[in-house]
Amino acid sequence: MVGKHQNHHHHHTSHIPRSKTLTYTLLLFSFSLLVTLYTFSSSARPSVSSLNQSDRTETSFVASLEQFLIRKAPKLTFGDDTVRGESDDDDLRKLDERENRLLNEDHPVGYPVKVYVYEMPKKFTLDLLWLFHNTYKETLNATSNGSPLHRLIEQHSIDYWLWADLISPESERRLKSVVRVHQQHEADFFYVPFFTTISFFLLEKQQCKSLYREALKWVTDQPAWKRSEGRDHIFPIHHPWSFKSVRKYVKNAIWLLPDMDSTGNWYKPGQVSLEKDLILPYVPNVDICDAKCLSESAPMRTTLLFFRGRLKRNAGGKIRAKLGAELSGVKDVSITEGTAGEGGKLAAQGGMRRSLFCLCPAGDTPSSARLFDAIVSGCIPVIVSDELELPFEGILDYKKVAVIVSSSDAIQPGWLVNHLRSLIPSQVKNFQNSLAQYSRHFLYSSPAQPLGPEDLTWRMIAGKLVNIKLHTRRSRRVVKGSRSICRCDCWIPNSTTAFNSSSPLLS
C-alpha cells in the first residue's frame, strides 16, 4: 500500500506542475498576442499629437515660414527636368506635345490647372526666405512712410504661400484646382518662384538689381519661355516696387499684383491688364475675428465709422486728407493718424472690432491691406478708391460685403455719414453675415484651404488658358524669317464694365 501510495503521490505531484506550466504558457501567449495587436493598432493609427500637427492650419506668415524652413526645406527633393542652358529642338518638340494632349482629353481645358514649378537656384528662393527669417526680429528699418519693412514683406508674401503649397507632397495638399507636374511638356503654366519683394527690401540696391538681372536671364533661357514668349509664365510681383528694373522684359507674363494703377505711377502703359494679369489680396495684418469673436464683438460695435492710418498720401491717396477733414469731429466716427507697427496693429485691430464700418480709401496705390483687415475683422468696408480693381471679382461679388462709393460723393459735406446711417439694421446684418462667409477667401494658410486665396488664384488662372494659347499661336504662325504684317495687340484695356462679377464657381 505504501508503494502504491507513494507511486500515486508521485504521479499526482508530476501532473500539477505540467498543468500550471500549460496555464502559464497560455496566459503568456494571450498577453503577448494582446500586446502585439495593440502595438500594431497603435502604429497603424496616427497619434493624437500627429493628427493635431497635420490638421493644424497656420495663417501666420512668420510661424508658417518657421515650420517650412526647419521641417520641410531640408527634405525638399526635385525630380523635374528644368533646363539650365540653351533650348534645343527636342525641348520644343516636347512642349508641343502638350497641345496634342489638350485636343484629346475629355475634361475641360484648364481644370485642374497643371503647373510646372521651376527649380531655381537657392539664391532666388530659400536663401531669401532665410534672410527674412534671420532678420525680421532684429530690424527696426522702416520705409519713408513709416511702415516697418518686414511687415510690408508679410502683407505681400503671396509668393511664399503659393510656392509652399505647390511644392508640398500631394498627400499634404488639399487643393483640387491645381496639380504640380514634373515635366515641362505636361504643364499649362510655369510658376517662377522668385521672391521679388524680399530681395527689394532686404538687399542693397545694386545687389538687388543684379539679382533681378540674373533671375531674368535664368528664366528667359528656358525653352518654355522662348516658345510662348513668357505668356504662360507666372510671376509673383505683388509689391509695386518689386522687379521694377526688369519688368519691361517680362511684360507678356502673368503678373500676380496687388492692384492695377492706371495713372502710370507704378506700371508703364501696356504692362498690366485684367485680361493678362491677376489681382491677389494682401495678407491681412490683423488677427481674424472668428465666429466666437464676431458673436462677442457684436454688442460692442458702437463706432459707426473707423479709420486709422496715414492721412497724407500721394496720387489717388490724396483723397484721404479730404476725407479726414470732412469726417473729423463727427459723432460716432473715429479718424486717427497711425502707422503699421506692432502698436499700430493692435490699435487698428481693436478699433475695427468695435466698429460697424471701416473706411478704406486709396493710398499711394489704389489698394491697401486695410480692406482685407476690415473683412477678416467683421467690419464692413467702405471703399473710396475710383481706380481700384478687386481680387477674384470674377468669382466674388463685393457688393455683398462692402459699401463702394465714388470719391466725388464721399467728400460731399455730410453725404457719407448720412448714407451709412440710412442703412437699416437688416441691411447691416446682411453685410455682416456675408463678411463671416467671405473672410475665408482672404486667409492665406498652410496647408492651403479650398476656397482660400490660393485656391481662387488657380480658379481664376484656369480661365486664362485658352486666351493665352490664342496669343501664343498667333505669335508663332508666321513662317520664320518672313515679316508679319499684322502686329496688333489684342489686350483689352482695364475696364470694370467689361466683366460680370457673377460666377457659378462658388455655388
Coordinates of C-alpha atoms in Angstrom, one line a residue:
M1 CA 0.0 0.0 0.0
V2 CA 2.8 2.3 0.8
G3 CA 4.4 1.7 -2.5
K4 CA 1.2 2.3 -4.4
H5 CA 0.5 5.4 -2.3
Q6 CA 4.0 6.6 -3.0
N7 CA 3.6 5.9 -6.7
H8 CA 0.2 7.6 -6.7
H9 CA 1.7 10.6 -4.9
H10 CA 4.5 10.8 -7.4
H11 CA 2.1 10.7 -10.3
H12 CA -0.1 13.5 -8.7
T13 CA 2.8 15.7 -8.0
S14 CA 4.2 15.4 -11.5
H15 CA 0.7 16.2 -13.0
I16 CA 0.3 19.6 -11.1
P17 CA 3.4 21.3 -12.5
R18 CA 2.5 20.3 -16.1
S19 CA -1.0 21.9 -15.6
K20 CA 0.4 25.0 -14.1
T21 CA 3.1 25.3 -16.9
L22 CA 0.4 24.9 -19.6
T23 CA -1.8 27.5 -17.9
Y24 CA 1.1 30.0 -17.5
T25 CA 2.1 29.4 -21.1
L26 CA -1.4 30.1 -22.4
L27 CA -1.6 33.2 -20.3
L28 CA 1.7 34.4 -21.5
F29 CA 0.8 33.7 -25.1
S30 CA -2.5 35.6 -24.7
F31 CA -0.8 38.6 -23.1
S32 CA 1.8 38.7 -25.9
L33 CA -0.9 38.5 -28.5
L34 CA -2.8 41.4 -26.9
V35 CA 0.4 43.5 -26.8
T36 CA 1.2 42.7 -30.4
L37 CA -2.3 43.6 -31.6
Y38 CA -2.3 46.8 -29.6
T39 CA 1.1 47.8 -30.9
F40 CA 0.1 47.1 -34.5
S41 CA -3.2 49.1 -34.0
S42 CA -1.3 52.0 -32.5
S43 CA 1.2 52.1 -35.3
A44 CA -1.5 51.9 -37.9
R45 CA -3.5 54.7 -36.3
P46 CA -1.9 58.2 -36.1
S47 CA -1.3 59.6 -32.7
V48 CA -3.4 62.5 -31.4
S49 CA -0.3 64.7 -31.5
S50 CA 0.4 63.8 -35.1
L51 CA -3.2 64.4 -36.1
N52 CA -3.2 67.8 -34.4
Q53 CA 0.1 68.6 -36.1
S54 CA -1.0 67.6 -39.6
D55 CA -4.5 69.0 -39.3
R56 CA -3.5 72.4 -37.9
T57 CA -4.0 75.3 -40.3
E58 CA -1.4 78.0 -39.9
T59 CA -2.3 81.5 -41.1
S60 CA 0.7 83.4 -39.7
F61 CA 3.4 84.0 -42.3
V62 CA 6.2 84.1 -39.7
A63 CA 5.0 80.9 -38.0
S64 CA 4.4 79.0 -41.2
L65 CA 7.8 80.1 -42.6
E66 CA 9.5 78.9 -39.4
Q67 CA 7.9 75.4 -39.8
F68 CA 8.7 75.3 -43.5
L69 CA 12.4 76.2 -43.2
I70 CA 13.0 73.9 -40.2
R71 CA 10.9 70.9 -41.2
K72 CA 10.3 70.9 -44.9
A73 CA 13.1 72.8 -46.7
P74 CA 15.8 70.3 -45.7
K75 CA 13.7 67.5 -47.2
L76 CA 12.9 69.1 -50.5
T77 CA 13.7 66.9 -53.4
F78 CA 13.2 67.9 -57.1
G79 CA 12.9 65.3 -59.8
D80 CA 11.9 67.7 -62.6
D81 CA 13.6 68.5 -65.9
T82 CA 14.5 72.2 -65.6
V83 CA 16.8 73.2 -68.4
R84 CA 19.6 75.5 -67.3
G85 CA 21.2 76.1 -70.7
E86 CA 20.0 76.9 -74.2
S87 CA 16.9 75.2 -75.6
D88 CA 17.1 72.7 -78.5
D89 CA 14.6 71.3 -80.9
D90 CA 13.8 68.3 -78.7
D91 CA 12.8 70.6 -75.8
L92 CA 10.4 72.5 -78.1
R93 CA 9.1 69.2 -79.5
K94 CA 8.2 68.0 -76.0
L95 CA 6.5 71.3 -75.2
D96 CA 4.4 71.0 -78.4
E97 CA 3.1 67.6 -77.2
R98 CA 1.0 69.3 -74.6
E99 CA -1.1 70.9 -77.3
N100 CA -1.8 67.5 -78.8
R101 CA -2.7 66.2 -75.3
L102 CA -5.3 69.0 -74.8
L103 CA -7.0 68.1 -78.1
N104 CA -7.5 64.5 -77.0
E105 CA -8.6 64.9 -73.4
D106 CA -12.2 64.6 -72.3
H107 CA -12.1 67.0 -69.3
P108 CA -12.5 70.8 -69.8
V109 CA -9.2 72.6 -70.8
G110 CA -7.6 74.4 -67.8
Y111 CA -9.1 72.5 -64.8
P112 CA -7.3 71.3 -62.8
V113 CA -4.5 73.7 -63.7
K114 CA -1.3 71.8 -64.4
V115 CA 1.7 73.9 -63.1
Y116 CA 5.4 73.3 -63.6
V117 CA 7.4 74.9 -60.7
Y118 CA 10.9 75.9 -61.8
E119 CA 13.7 74.7 -59.6
M120 CA 15.6 77.9 -59.5
P121 CA 19.0 78.3 -57.7
K122 CA 18.6 78.8 -53.9
K123 CA 19.8 82.4 -54.1
F124 CA 16.4 83.2 -55.7
T125 CA 14.3 81.2 -53.2
L126 CA 15.4 79.6 -50.0
D127 CA 18.3 82.0 -49.4
L128 CA 15.9 84.9 -49.5
L129 CA 13.5 83.2 -47.1
W130 CA 16.3 82.5 -44.7
L131 CA 17.3 86.2 -45.0
F132 CA 13.9 87.3 -43.9
H133 CA 13.8 84.6 -41.1
N134 CA 17.1 85.6 -39.7
T135 CA 16.5 89.4 -39.7
Y136 CA 12.8 90.1 -39.0
K137 CA 13.1 90.1 -35.2
E138 CA 16.1 92.5 -35.1
T139 CA 15.3 95.0 -37.8
L140 CA 13.9 98.4 -37.0
N141 CA 14.1 99.7 -40.5
A142 CA 11.1 101.5 -42.0
T143 CA 10.2 102.9 -45.3
S144 CA 9.9 106.6 -45.9
N145 CA 6.2 106.5 -44.9
G146 CA 7.0 104.8 -41.6
S147 CA 5.9 101.2 -42.4
P148 CA 8.1 98.5 -41.0
L149 CA 9.9 96.7 -43.8
H150 CA 9.2 93.2 -42.5
R151 CA 5.5 94.0 -42.0
L152 CA 5.4 95.1 -45.7
I153 CA 7.0 91.9 -46.8
E154 CA 4.5 89.9 -44.7
Q155 CA 1.5 91.6 -46.3
H156 CA 2.9 91.0 -49.8
S157 CA 4.0 87.4 -49.1
I158 CA 1.7 85.8 -51.6
D159 CA 4.9 84.4 -53.3
Y160 CA 5.6 82.3 -50.3
W161 CA 2.1 80.9 -49.7
L162 CA 1.7 79.8 -53.4
W163 CA 5.1 78.2 -53.6
A164 CA 4.9 76.4 -50.3
D165 CA 1.6 74.8 -51.4
L166 CA 2.8 73.9 -54.8
I167 CA 5.9 72.0 -53.7
S168 CA 4.2 70.3 -50.7
P169 CA 3.8 66.5 -51.0
E170 CA 0.5 65.6 -52.7
S171 CA -0.5 63.7 -49.5
E172 CA -0.4 67.0 -47.6
R173 CA -2.2 69.2 -50.2
R174 CA -5.9 69.9 -50.1
L175 CA -6.5 71.9 -53.3
K176 CA -8.1 70.2 -56.3
S177 CA -7.9 73.2 -58.6
V178 CA -4.1 72.9 -59.3
V179 CA -1.7 70.0 -59.8
R180 CA 2.0 70.2 -59.9
V181 CA 3.6 68.4 -62.8
H182 CA 7.3 67.4 -63.1
Q183 CA 7.8 67.5 -66.9
Q184 CA 7.6 70.8 -68.7
H185 CA 5.7 69.4 -71.7
E186 CA 2.8 68.4 -69.3
A187 CA 2.3 71.9 -68.0
D188 CA -0.3 74.5 -68.7
F189 CA 1.5 77.2 -66.8
F190 CA 5.1 77.8 -65.4
Y191 CA 5.5 79.2 -61.9
V192 CA 8.6 81.3 -61.3
P193 CA 9.4 81.1 -57.5
F194 CA 11.5 84.2 -57.2
F195 CA 10.9 86.3 -54.0
T196 CA 11.0 89.7 -55.6
T197 CA 9.6 91.6 -52.6
I198 CA 12.1 90.2 -50.0
S199 CA 15.0 91.0 -52.3
F200 CA 13.8 94.5 -53.0
F201 CA 13.5 95.5 -49.3
L202 CA 16.3 93.5 -47.7
L203 CA 19.2 93.6 -50.2
E204 CA 21.3 96.6 -51.1
K205 CA 20.0 98.5 -54.2
Q206 CA 22.7 97.4 -56.6
Q207 CA 22.8 93.8 -55.2
C208 CA 19.0 93.6 -55.7
K209 CA 19.2 94.9 -59.3
S210 CA 22.0 92.4 -60.1
L211 CA 19.9 89.6 -58.7
Y212 CA 16.9 90.7 -60.8
R213 CA 19.0 90.6 -63.9
E214 CA 20.3 87.1 -63.1
A215 CA 16.8 85.8 -62.4
L216 CA 15.6 87.4 -65.7
K217 CA 18.3 85.7 -67.7
W218 CA 17.7 82.4 -66.0
V219 CA 14.0 82.4 -66.8
T220 CA 14.2 83.7 -70.3
D221 CA 16.8 81.0 -71.2
Q222 CA 14.2 78.3 -70.6
P223 CA 12.7 76.6 -73.7
A224 CA 9.2 77.1 -72.4
W225 CA 9.7 80.8 -72.1
K226 CA 11.1 81.0 -75.7
R227 CA 8.2 79.1 -77.1
S228 CA 5.4 81.2 -75.6
E229 CA 7.5 84.4 -75.1
G230 CA 6.5 84.1 -71.4
R231 CA 2.8 84.2 -71.9
D232 CA 2.2 81.1 -69.8
H233 CA 4.7 82.1 -67.1
I234 CA 3.5 83.3 -63.7
F235 CA 5.5 86.0 -61.8
P236 CA 4.6 86.9 -58.2
I237 CA 5.2 90.7 -58.4
H238 CA 2.9 91.7 -55.5
H239 CA 4.7 94.9 -54.3
P240 CA 4.5 97.7 -56.9
W241 CA 8.2 98.4 -56.5
S242 CA 9.4 94.8 -56.8
F243 CA 11.1 93.6 -60.0
K244 CA 10.6 97.1 -61.4
S245 CA 14.0 97.5 -63.1
V246 CA 13.5 94.5 -65.4
R247 CA 9.7 94.2 -65.6
K248 CA 9.5 95.5 -69.2
Y249 CA 11.3 92.3 -70.3
V250 CA 8.6 90.1 -68.9
K251 CA 5.5 92.1 -69.9
N252 CA 3.9 89.1 -71.6
A253 CA 3.9 87.0 -68.5
I254 CA 1.1 86.7 -66.0
W255 CA 1.8 89.1 -63.1
L256 CA 0.3 88.5 -59.7
L257 CA -0.4 92.0 -58.5
P258 CA -2.0 93.9 -55.5
D259 CA -3.9 96.2 -57.9
M260 CA -3.6 98.0 -61.3
D261 CA -2.7 101.6 -61.2
S262 CA -3.8 103.1 -64.5
T263 CA -2.2 106.5 -63.6
G264 CA 1.2 105.3 -64.7
N265 CA 2.8 106.0 -61.3
W266 CA 3.7 102.3 -60.7
Y267 CA 3.2 100.5 -64.0
K268 CA 4.0 101.7 -67.5
P269 CA 1.1 101.8 -70.0
G270 CA 0.5 98.4 -71.5
Q271 CA 2.4 96.5 -68.8
V272 CA -0.7 95.3 -66.9
S273 CA -4.2 94.4 -67.8
L274 CA -7.2 92.5 -66.3
E275 CA -7.1 90.1 -69.3
K276 CA -3.4 89.1 -68.8
D277 CA -2.7 89.6 -65.1
L278 CA -4.4 88.7 -61.8
I279 CA -5.2 90.7 -58.6
L280 CA -4.4 88.9 -55.4
P281 CA -5.4 90.1 -51.9
Y282 CA -2.9 91.4 -49.4
V283 CA -2.1 89.2 -46.4
P284 CA -4.1 90.7 -43.5
N285 CA -2.1 92.5 -40.9
V286 CA -4.6 91.7 -38.1
D287 CA -5.8 88.5 -36.5
I288 CA -9.0 87.0 -37.9
C289 CA -12.2 87.6 -35.9
D290 CA -13.7 84.1 -35.9
A291 CA -17.3 83.1 -35.2
K292 CA -16.8 83.4 -31.4
C293 CA -15.1 86.8 -31.8
L294 CA -17.9 88.0 -34.1
S295 CA -20.6 87.0 -31.7
E296 CA -18.8 88.6 -28.7
S297 CA -17.9 91.8 -30.5
A298 CA -21.4 92.4 -32.0
P299 CA -22.8 94.4 -29.0
M300 CA -19.5 96.3 -28.7
R301 CA -19.6 97.8 -32.2
T302 CA -20.7 101.2 -31.2
T303 CA -18.5 103.2 -33.6
L304 CA -20.2 104.0 -36.8
L305 CA -17.1 104.5 -39.0
F306 CA -13.4 103.8 -38.2
F307 CA -10.1 104.7 -39.8
R308 CA -6.6 104.5 -38.5
G309 CA -3.6 105.2 -40.8
R310 CA -1.7 107.9 -42.6
L311 CA -3.9 110.7 -43.9
K312 CA -1.2 112.3 -46.2
R313 CA -0.6 110.1 -49.2
N314 CA 0.3 110.7 -52.9
A315 CA -1.5 110.2 -56.1
G316 CA -5.1 108.8 -55.6
G317 CA -4.3 108.7 -51.8
K318 CA -4.8 112.5 -51.6
I319 CA -8.5 111.7 -51.0
R320 CA -7.5 110.7 -47.5
A321 CA -6.8 114.2 -46.4
K322 CA -10.1 115.4 -47.8
L323 CA -12.0 112.6 -46.1
G324 CA -10.1 113.3 -42.8
A325 CA -11.1 117.0 -43.0
E326 CA -14.7 116.1 -43.8
L327 CA -15.2 113.4 -41.1
S328 CA -13.1 114.9 -38.3
G329 CA -15.2 115.5 -35.2
V330 CA -18.3 113.8 -36.5
K331 CA -20.3 111.9 -33.9
D332 CA -19.6 108.2 -33.8
V333 CA -16.8 108.5 -36.3
S334 CA -13.1 107.7 -35.4
I335 CA -10.4 109.1 -37.7
T336 CA -6.9 108.9 -36.3
E337 CA -3.3 109.1 -37.7
G338 CA -1.2 106.0 -37.2
T339 CA 1.4 103.6 -38.7
A340 CA 1.6 99.9 -39.2
G341 CA 4.0 98.9 -36.3
E342 CA 3.1 96.4 -33.6
G343 CA 1.3 99.0 -31.6
G344 CA -0.5 100.2 -34.7
K345 CA -1.6 96.7 -35.5
L346 CA -3.3 96.2 -32.0
A347 CA -4.9 99.7 -32.2
A348 CA -6.3 99.0 -35.7
Q349 CA -7.5 95.6 -34.7
G350 CA -9.2 96.8 -31.6
G351 CA -10.8 99.8 -33.5
M352 CA -12.1 97.6 -36.3
R353 CA -13.7 95.1 -33.8
R354 CA -15.5 98.0 -32.1
S355 CA -16.9 99.5 -35.4
L356 CA -19.7 98.7 -37.8
F357 CA -18.0 100.3 -40.9
C358 CA -14.3 100.7 -41.7
L359 CA -13.2 103.4 -44.1
C360 CA -10.9 102.0 -46.9
P361 CA -9.7 104.9 -49.1
A362 CA -7.0 104.8 -51.7
G363 CA -3.4 105.1 -50.6
D364 CA -0.3 105.7 -52.8
T365 CA -1.8 102.9 -54.8
P366 CA -5.5 102.2 -55.4
S367 CA -5.5 99.4 -52.8
S368 CA -4.3 98.8 -49.3
A369 CA -4.2 95.9 -46.8
R370 CA -6.8 97.8 -44.8
L371 CA -9.6 96.4 -46.9
F372 CA -8.7 92.8 -46.1
D373 CA -8.0 93.7 -42.4
A374 CA -11.6 95.1 -42.3
I375 CA -13.1 91.9 -43.9
V376 CA -11.4 89.5 -41.5
S377 CA -12.4 91.8 -38.6
G378 CA -16.1 91.7 -39.4
C379 CA -16.1 95.4 -40.1
I380 CA -18.0 96.4 -43.2
P381 CA -15.5 98.1 -45.6
V382 CA -16.4 101.5 -47.1
I383 CA -14.3 101.6 -50.2
V384 CA -13.4 105.0 -51.6
S385 CA -11.0 104.3 -54.5
D386 CA -12.1 105.1 -58.0
E387 CA -9.2 103.2 -59.7
L388 CA -9.4 100.0 -57.5
E389 CA -9.5 96.6 -59.1
L390 CA -10.6 93.9 -56.6
P391 CA -9.2 90.3 -56.3
F392 CA -11.2 87.4 -57.7
E393 CA -14.0 89.7 -58.8
G394 CA -14.9 87.2 -61.5
I395 CA -15.9 84.9 -58.6
L396 CA -16.7 87.1 -55.7
D397 CA -19.5 89.8 -55.5
Y398 CA -18.1 92.6 -53.4
K399 CA -21.5 94.4 -53.2
K400 CA -22.4 91.7 -50.7
V401 CA -19.6 92.7 -48.2
A402 CA -18.7 96.3 -48.9
V403 CA -20.1 99.8 -49.5
I404 CA -18.4 101.1 -52.6
V405 CA -18.8 104.8 -53.2
S406 CA -17.2 107.3 -55.6
S407 CA -14.7 109.8 -54.3
S408 CA -16.8 112.8 -55.5
D409 CA -19.8 111.6 -53.4
A410 CA -17.7 110.7 -50.4
I411 CA -16.3 114.2 -49.9
Q412 CA -19.6 115.9 -50.2
P413 CA -20.4 117.5 -46.8
G414 CA -22.4 115.0 -44.7
W415 CA -23.1 112.6 -47.6
L416 CA -21.1 109.6 -46.5
V417 CA -22.2 109.5 -42.8
N418 CA -25.8 110.1 -43.8
H419 CA -25.7 107.3 -46.3
L420 CA -24.3 104.8 -43.7
R421 CA -26.9 105.9 -41.1
S422 CA -29.6 105.4 -43.7
L423 CA -28.9 101.7 -43.9
I424 CA -31.5 99.7 -42.0
P425 CA -30.4 97.1 -39.4
S426 CA -31.3 94.2 -41.7
Q427 CA -29.0 95.6 -44.4
V428 CA -26.2 95.9 -42.0
K429 CA -26.8 92.3 -40.7
N430 CA -26.7 91.0 -44.3
F431 CA -23.3 92.7 -44.8
Q432 CA -22.1 91.1 -41.6
N433 CA -23.3 87.7 -42.4
S434 CA -21.6 87.9 -45.8
L435 CA -18.4 89.0 -44.2
A436 CA -18.4 86.0 -42.0
Q437 CA -18.7 83.8 -45.1
Y438 CA -16.2 85.7 -47.2
S439 CA -13.3 86.0 -44.8
R440 CA -12.1 82.5 -45.7
H441 CA -11.4 83.8 -49.3
F442 CA -8.7 86.2 -47.9
L443 CA -6.8 84.0 -45.4
Y444 CA -3.6 82.5 -46.8
S445 CA -2.7 79.4 -44.9
S446 CA -0.6 76.3 -44.6
P447 CA -1.9 73.9 -45.8
A448 CA -3.8 76.0 -48.4
Q449 CA -7.5 75.6 -47.9
P450 CA -10.3 75.0 -50.5
L451 CA -11.8 78.4 -51.5
G452 CA -8.9 80.2 -49.8
P453 CA -7.0 82.8 -51.8
E454 CA -4.5 80.2 -53.1
D455 CA -7.4 78.1 -54.5
L456 CA -9.2 81.1 -56.0
T457 CA -5.9 82.2 -57.7
W458 CA -5.8 78.9 -59.7
R459 CA -9.5 79.0 -60.4
M460 CA -9.0 82.5 -62.0
I461 CA -5.9 81.5 -63.8
A462 CA -7.6 78.5 -65.3
G463 CA -9.9 80.9 -67.2
K464 CA -6.9 82.5 -68.9
L465 CA -5.5 79.3 -70.5
V466 CA -7.4 79.4 -73.8
N467 CA -6.7 83.1 -74.4
I468 CA -3.0 82.5 -73.7
K469 CA -2.9 79.8 -76.3
L470 CA -4.6 82.1 -78.8
H471 CA -1.9 84.8 -78.4
T472 CA 0.9 82.2 -78.3
R473 CA -0.2 80.6 -81.6
R474 CA -0.8 83.9 -83.2
S475 CA 2.8 84.9 -82.4
R476 CA 4.2 81.7 -83.9
R477 CA 2.1 81.2 -87.0
V478 CA 4.2 83.3 -89.5
V479 CA 7.0 81.4 -91.2
K480 CA 10.3 82.1 -89.6
G481 CA 12.3 84.7 -91.4
S482 CA 9.3 86.3 -93.0
R483 CA 7.8 89.6 -91.8
S484 CA 4.5 89.7 -90.1
I485 CA 2.2 92.5 -91.4
C486 CA -0.2 92.3 -88.5
R487 CA 1.4 93.4 -85.3
C488 CA -1.8 94.3 -83.4
D489 CA -2.1 93.8 -79.7
C490 CA -5.4 92.4 -78.5
W491 CA -5.2 93.2 -74.9
I492 CA -8.3 94.7 -73.5
P493 CA -7.7 97.9 -71.5
N494 CA -8.7 97.9 -67.9
S495 CA -12.4 98.3 -67.5
T496 CA -14.6 97.1 -64.7
T497 CA -17.7 97.3 -67.0
A498 CA -16.4 94.5 -69.2
F499 CA -16.6 91.9 -66.5
N500 CA -19.5 90.2 -65.0
S501 CA -19.0 89.6 -61.3
S502 CA -21.5 86.7 -61.1
S503 CA -19.9 83.3 -61.3
P504 CA -21.1 79.7 -60.6
L505 CA -17.7 78.7 -59.3
L506 CA -18.7 79.1 -55.6
S507 CA -22.3 77.9 -56.0

